[in-house]
């Protein structure tokens, strides 16, 4: 799925901010790749916010799912992921998002049980039935729920479902993290209508 910031042009940073990485990375500043290009397989980081994307050989670079930036560099295997984050930046505390209106209509279409639902860019609502045990979410073809986007890690998140207990979600050592209601988590309960953000996708647990 792709989400673009209105008014941002490719190659420019949003809101007039300057890139924060003038000398960090495995290649010189002139070796940046822009949104829309096909730079080859590997991990790339946004030079504005440090967000990471994992690309296959034929993937084109999307806009950054974190900040909407359009310039990236290939990541170095010798640098920790946190080295790409600006240590002095102060980010606002995220607000708890309001569940979208379409969730109520989606619930009416579900079979009995627990589900994850999300909405594609064309408005189509997709549902995935959550079975007892572990559900693997990621970009890999081996995932139970495959989300094929560069912002999603091959192994991104795990959901555990047990009878009579709340769903729980675990960050499976993903590049871009797992967010529940706007908060980065490692492991937490997942309740009905919570917003689960995995890369560019926003998924919602629903019971029917």
Coordinates of N, CA and C in Angstrom, one line a residue, residues 37-42 44 54-61 74 139:
X37 N 12.6 5.4 -7.8 CA 13.7 4.7 -8.5 C 13.8 3.2 -8.0
X38 N 14.6 2.4 -8.7 CA 14.8 1.0 -8.3 C 16.3 0.8 -8.0
X39 N 16.7 1.0 -6.8 CA 18.1 1.0 -6.4 C 18.7 -0.4 -6.2
X40 N 17.9 -1.5 -6.2 CA 18.4 -2.8 -6.0 C 18.0 -3.3 -4.6
X41 N 18.3 -4.6 -4.4 CA 17.9 -5.2 -3.1 C 18.8 -4.7 -2.0
X42 N 18.2 -4.7 -0.8 CA 19.0 -4.2 0.4 C 18.1 -3.4 1.3
X44 N 17.4 0.3 3.1 CA 17.7 1.7 2.9 C 17.1 2.5 4.0
X54 N 13.1 -2.3 3.5 CA 13.8 -3.4 3.0 C 13.3 -3.7 1.6
X55 N 14.2 -3.6 0.6 CA 13.8 -3.8 -0.8 C 14.3 -5.1 -1.4
X56 N 13.5 -5.6 -2.4 CA 13.9 -6.7 -3.2 C 14.5 -6.1 -4.5
X57 N 15.1 -6.9 -5.4 CA 15.8 -6.4 -6.5 C 14.9 -5.5 -7.4
X58 N 13.7 -5.9 -7.6 CA 12.8 -5.2 -8.5 C 11.9 -4.1 -7.9
X59 N 12.0 -3.9 -6.6 CA 11.2 -3.0 -5.9 C 11.6 -1.5 -6.2
X60 N 10.6 -0.6 -6.3 CA 10.9 0.8 -6.4 C 10.8 1.4 -5.0
X61 N 11.5 2.4 -4.7 CA 11.5 3.1 -3.4 C 10.2 3.9 -3.3
X74 N 21.5 3.6 1.0 CA 21.7 2.2 1.4 C 22.3 2.1 2.8
X139 N 6.3 -9.7 5.5 CA 6.4 -9.7 4.0 C 6.8 -11.0 3.4

